mmCIF file of C-alpha atoms in Angstrom:
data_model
loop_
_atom_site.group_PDB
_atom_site.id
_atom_site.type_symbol
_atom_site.label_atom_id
_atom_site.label_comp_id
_atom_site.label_asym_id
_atom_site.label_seq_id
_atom_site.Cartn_x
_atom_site.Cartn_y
_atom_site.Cartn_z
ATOM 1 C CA UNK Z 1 -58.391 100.919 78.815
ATOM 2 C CA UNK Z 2 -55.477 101.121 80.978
ATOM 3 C CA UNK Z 3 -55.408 98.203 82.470
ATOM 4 C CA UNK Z 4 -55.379 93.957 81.922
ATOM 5 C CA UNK Z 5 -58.029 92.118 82.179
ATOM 6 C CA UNK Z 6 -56.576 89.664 83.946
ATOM 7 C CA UNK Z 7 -55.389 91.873 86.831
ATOM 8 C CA UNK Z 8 -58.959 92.556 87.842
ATOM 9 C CA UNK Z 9 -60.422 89.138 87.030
ATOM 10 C CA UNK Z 10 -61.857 87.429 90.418
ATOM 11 C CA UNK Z 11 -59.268 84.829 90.371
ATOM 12 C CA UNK Z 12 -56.917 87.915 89.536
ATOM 13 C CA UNK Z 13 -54.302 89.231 91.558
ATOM 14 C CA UNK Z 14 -56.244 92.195 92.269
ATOM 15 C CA UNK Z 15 -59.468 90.871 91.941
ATOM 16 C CA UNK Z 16 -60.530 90.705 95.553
ATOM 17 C CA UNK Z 17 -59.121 94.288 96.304
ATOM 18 C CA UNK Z 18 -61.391 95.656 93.337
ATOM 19 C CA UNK Z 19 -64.467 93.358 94.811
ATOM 20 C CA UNK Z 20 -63.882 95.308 98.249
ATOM 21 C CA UNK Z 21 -63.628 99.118 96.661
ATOM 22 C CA UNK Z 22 -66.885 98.375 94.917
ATOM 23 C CA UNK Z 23 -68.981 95.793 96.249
ATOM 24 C CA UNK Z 24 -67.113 96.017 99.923
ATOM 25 C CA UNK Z 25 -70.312 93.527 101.666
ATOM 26 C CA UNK Z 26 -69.664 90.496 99.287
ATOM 27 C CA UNK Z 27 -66.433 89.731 100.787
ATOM 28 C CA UNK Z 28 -66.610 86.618 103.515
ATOM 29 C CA UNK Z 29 -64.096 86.480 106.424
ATOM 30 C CA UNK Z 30 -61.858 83.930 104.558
ATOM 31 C CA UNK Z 31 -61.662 86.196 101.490
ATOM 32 C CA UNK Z 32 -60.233 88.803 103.802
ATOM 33 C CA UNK Z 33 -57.985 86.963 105.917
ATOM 34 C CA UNK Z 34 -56.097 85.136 102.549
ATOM 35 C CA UNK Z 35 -55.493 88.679 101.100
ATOM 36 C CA UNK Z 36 -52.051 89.363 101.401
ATOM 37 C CA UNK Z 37 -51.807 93.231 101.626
ATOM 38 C CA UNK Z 38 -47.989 94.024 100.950
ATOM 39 C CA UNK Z 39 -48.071 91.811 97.424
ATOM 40 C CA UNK Z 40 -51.375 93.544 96.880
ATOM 41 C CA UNK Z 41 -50.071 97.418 97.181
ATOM 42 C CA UNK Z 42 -46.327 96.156 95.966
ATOM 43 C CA UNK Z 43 -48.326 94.715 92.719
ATOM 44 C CA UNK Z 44 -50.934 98.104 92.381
ATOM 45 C CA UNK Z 45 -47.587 100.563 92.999
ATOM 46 C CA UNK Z 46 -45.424 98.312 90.167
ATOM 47 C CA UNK Z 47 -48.146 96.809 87.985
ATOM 48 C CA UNK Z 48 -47.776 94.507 85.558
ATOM 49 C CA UNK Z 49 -49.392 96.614 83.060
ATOM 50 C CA UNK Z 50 -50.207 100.368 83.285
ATOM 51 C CA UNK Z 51 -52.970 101.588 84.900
ATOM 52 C CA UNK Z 52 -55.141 104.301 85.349
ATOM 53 C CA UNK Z 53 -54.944 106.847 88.127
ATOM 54 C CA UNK Z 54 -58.309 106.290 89.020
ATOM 55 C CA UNK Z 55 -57.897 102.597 88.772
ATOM 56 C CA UNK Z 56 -55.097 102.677 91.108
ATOM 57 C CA UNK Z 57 -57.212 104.558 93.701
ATOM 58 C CA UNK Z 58 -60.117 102.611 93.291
ATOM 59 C CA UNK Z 59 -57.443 99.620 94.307
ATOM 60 C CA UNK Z 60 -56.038 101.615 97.136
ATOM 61 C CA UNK Z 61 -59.459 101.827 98.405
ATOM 62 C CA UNK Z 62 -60.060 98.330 98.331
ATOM 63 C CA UNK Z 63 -56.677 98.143 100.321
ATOM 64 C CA UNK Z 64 -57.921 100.579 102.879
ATOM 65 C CA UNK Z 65 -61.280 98.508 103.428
ATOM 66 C CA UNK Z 66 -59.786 95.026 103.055
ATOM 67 C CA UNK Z 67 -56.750 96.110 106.078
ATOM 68 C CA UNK Z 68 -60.236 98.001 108.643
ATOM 69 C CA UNK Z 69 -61.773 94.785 108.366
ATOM 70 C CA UNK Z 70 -58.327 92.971 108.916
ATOM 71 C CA UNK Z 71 -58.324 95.413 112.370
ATOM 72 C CA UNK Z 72 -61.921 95.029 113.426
ATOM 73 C CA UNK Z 73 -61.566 90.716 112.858
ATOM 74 C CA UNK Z 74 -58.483 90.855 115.011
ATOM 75 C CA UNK Z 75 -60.289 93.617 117.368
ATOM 76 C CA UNK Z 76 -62.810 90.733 117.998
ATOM 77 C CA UNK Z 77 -60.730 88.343 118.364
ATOM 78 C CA UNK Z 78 -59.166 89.632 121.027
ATOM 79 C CA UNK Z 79 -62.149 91.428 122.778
ATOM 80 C CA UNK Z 80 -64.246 87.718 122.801
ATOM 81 C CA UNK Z 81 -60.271 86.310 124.250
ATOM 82 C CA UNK Z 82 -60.506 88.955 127.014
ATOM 83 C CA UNK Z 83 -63.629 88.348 128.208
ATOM 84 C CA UNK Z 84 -62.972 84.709 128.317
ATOM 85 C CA UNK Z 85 -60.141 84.949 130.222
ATOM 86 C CA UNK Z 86 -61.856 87.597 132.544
ATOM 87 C CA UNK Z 87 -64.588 85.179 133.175
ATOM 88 C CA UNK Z 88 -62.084 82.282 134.013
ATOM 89 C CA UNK Z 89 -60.262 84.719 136.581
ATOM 90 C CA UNK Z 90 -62.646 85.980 138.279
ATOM 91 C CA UNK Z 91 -63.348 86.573 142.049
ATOM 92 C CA UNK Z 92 -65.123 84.225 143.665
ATOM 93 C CA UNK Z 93 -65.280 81.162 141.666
ATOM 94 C CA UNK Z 94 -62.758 79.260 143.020
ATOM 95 C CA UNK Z 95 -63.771 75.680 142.750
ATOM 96 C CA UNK Z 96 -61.451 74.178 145.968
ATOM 97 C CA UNK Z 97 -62.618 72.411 149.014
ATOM 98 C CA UNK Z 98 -62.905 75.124 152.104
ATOM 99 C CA UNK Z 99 -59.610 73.427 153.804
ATOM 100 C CA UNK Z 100 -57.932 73.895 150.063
ATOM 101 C CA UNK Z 101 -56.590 77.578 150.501
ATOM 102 C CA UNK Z 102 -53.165 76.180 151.285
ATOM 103 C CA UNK Z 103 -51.241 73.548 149.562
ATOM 104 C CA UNK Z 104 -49.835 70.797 151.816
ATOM 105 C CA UNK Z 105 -45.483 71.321 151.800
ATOM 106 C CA UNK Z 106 -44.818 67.934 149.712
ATOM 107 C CA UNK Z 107 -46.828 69.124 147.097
ATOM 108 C CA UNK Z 108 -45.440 71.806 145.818
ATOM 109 C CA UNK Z 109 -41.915 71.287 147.162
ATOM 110 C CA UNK Z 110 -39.692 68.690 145.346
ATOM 111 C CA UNK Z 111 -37.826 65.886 147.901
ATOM 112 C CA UNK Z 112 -34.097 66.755 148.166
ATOM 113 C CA UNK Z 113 -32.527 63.748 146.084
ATOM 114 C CA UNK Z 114 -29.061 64.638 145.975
ATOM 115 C CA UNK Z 115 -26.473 62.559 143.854
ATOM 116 C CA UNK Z 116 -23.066 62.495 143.742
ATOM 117 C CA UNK Z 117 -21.680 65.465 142.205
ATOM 118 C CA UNK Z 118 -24.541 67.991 144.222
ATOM 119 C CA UNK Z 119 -23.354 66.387 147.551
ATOM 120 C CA UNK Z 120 -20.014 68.132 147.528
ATOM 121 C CA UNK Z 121 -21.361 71.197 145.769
ATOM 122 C CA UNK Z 122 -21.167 74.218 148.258
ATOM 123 C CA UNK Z 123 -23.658 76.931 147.065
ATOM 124 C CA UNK Z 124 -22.002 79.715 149.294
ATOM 125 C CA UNK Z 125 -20.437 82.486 147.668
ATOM 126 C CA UNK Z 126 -17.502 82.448 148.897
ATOM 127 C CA UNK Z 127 -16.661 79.160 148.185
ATOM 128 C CA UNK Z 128 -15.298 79.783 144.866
ATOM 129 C CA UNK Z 129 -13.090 82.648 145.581
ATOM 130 C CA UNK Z 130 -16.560 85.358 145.249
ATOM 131 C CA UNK Z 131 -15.884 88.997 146.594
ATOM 132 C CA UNK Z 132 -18.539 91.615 147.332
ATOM 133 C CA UNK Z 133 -21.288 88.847 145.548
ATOM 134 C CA UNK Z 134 -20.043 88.335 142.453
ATOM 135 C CA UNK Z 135 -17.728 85.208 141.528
ATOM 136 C CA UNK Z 136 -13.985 85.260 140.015
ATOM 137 C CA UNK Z 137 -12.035 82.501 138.974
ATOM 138 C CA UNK Z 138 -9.414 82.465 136.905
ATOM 139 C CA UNK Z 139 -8.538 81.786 134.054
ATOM 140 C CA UNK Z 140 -7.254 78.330 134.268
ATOM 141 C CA UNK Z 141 -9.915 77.268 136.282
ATOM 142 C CA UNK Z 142 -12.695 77.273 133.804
ATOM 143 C CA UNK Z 143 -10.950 76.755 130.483
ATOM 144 C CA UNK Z 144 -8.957 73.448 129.361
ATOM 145 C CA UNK Z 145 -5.052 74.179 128.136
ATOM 146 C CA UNK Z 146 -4.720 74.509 125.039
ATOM 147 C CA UNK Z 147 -0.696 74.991 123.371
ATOM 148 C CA UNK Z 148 -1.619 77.084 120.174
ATOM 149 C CA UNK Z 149 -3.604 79.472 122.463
ATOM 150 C CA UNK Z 150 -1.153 79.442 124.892
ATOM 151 C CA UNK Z 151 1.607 80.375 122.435
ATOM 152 C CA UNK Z 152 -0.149 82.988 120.974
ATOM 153 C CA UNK Z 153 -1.255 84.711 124.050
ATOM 154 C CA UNK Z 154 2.515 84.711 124.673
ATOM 155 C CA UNK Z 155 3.188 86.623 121.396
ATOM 156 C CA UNK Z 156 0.860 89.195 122.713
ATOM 157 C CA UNK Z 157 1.119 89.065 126.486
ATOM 158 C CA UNK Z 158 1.288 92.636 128.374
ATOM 159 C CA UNK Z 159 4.359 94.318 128.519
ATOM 160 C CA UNK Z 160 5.144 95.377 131.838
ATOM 161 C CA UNK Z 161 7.509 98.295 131.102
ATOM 162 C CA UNK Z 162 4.816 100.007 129.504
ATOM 163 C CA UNK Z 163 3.557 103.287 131.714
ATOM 164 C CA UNK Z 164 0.156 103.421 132.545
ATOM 165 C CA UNK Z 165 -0.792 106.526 133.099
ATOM 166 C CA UNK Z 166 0.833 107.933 129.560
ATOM 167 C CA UNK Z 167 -1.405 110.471 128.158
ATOM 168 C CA UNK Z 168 0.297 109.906 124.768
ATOM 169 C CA UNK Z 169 -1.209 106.300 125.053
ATOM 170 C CA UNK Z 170 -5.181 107.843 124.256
ATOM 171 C CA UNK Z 171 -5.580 106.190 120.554
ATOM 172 C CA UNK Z 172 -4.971 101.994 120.143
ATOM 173 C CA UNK Z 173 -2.542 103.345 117.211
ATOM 174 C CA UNK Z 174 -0.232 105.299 119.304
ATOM 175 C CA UNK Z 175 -0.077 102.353 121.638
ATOM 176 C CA UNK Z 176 0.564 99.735 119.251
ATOM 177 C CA UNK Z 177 3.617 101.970 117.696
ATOM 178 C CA UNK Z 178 5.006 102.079 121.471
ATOM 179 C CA UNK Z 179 4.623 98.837 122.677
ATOM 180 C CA UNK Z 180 6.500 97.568 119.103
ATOM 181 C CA UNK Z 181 9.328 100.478 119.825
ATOM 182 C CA UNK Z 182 9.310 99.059 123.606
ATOM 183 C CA UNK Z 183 9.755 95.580 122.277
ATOM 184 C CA UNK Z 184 12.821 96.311 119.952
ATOM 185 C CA UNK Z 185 14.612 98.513 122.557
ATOM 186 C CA UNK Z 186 14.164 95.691 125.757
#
């Protein structure tokens, strides 16, 4: 014998996954649905104790038939959802009075309560300094000053004597070298 006892008791770890390989119509829908599938072929690919080859594709059969009737539950779930949701939608059962086919402007449109800070709020575009529909502001307009920052964007600032179009300038290495060498020489 090749295998534990325990591993194919009912209670077992693999005991539900042996009932479905052999007896495959004694299995209710809660059986089913509580197997977990990956612990099951994780614990039949690294058992416990060894097993038999046939064993193991006995188990893998009761894998196979355990995960169709996973499919075909959750295939009727969502068939029986579809047709529910089919029969809400439609055509012609619309439940609304006959002068109902529009909604009344105050209903579905909220009152304009404005308050202090959206009263001097000026949605145009170009309000803000926007070009071509996109917004730009700068810098110091959206972010609060802050010294440490400050100083160590000066440590780092761009260096104006540096050329632009310098070919030699392709890799961030070859730039960094330069801009040093450019520092010590200015």
């Amino acid at each position: 014998m090749f295998y534990s006892q325990y591993i194919l008791a009912k209670r077992g770890p693999l005991g539900t996954i042996w009932i479905a390989a052999h007896l495959d119509r004694r299995l209710r829908k809660n059986q089913i649905a509580e197997t977990d599938i990956v612990n099951s072929v994780q614990s039949i690919i690294n058992p416990e104790a060894p097993l038999a080859l046939r064993l193991s594709g006995q188990l893998m059969l009761g894998v196979v038939r355990i995960y169709s009737r996973k499919v075909n539950y959750l295939f009727q779930d969502c068939s029986e959802a579809l047709v529910k949701i089919k029969q809400v939608f439609r055509p012609g059962t619309v439940d609304l009075p006959a002068d109902g086919a529009m909604a009344p402007d105050a209903t579905i449109t909220l009152p304009d309560n404005f308050d202090d800070l959206e009263f001097f709020f000026d949605p145009s575009p170009n309000a803000y300094g926007a070009k071509d529909g996109r917004g730009s502001v700068s810098r110091e307009n959206i972010t609060l000053a802050d010294p440490d920052v400050d100083d160590f964007d000066a440590q780092f600032e761009y260096n104006e004597h540096l050329p632009v179009d310098d070919e030699r300038l392709e890799d961030d290495v070859e730039v960094e070298v330069f801009r040093s060498a450019v520092v010590e020489a200015g």
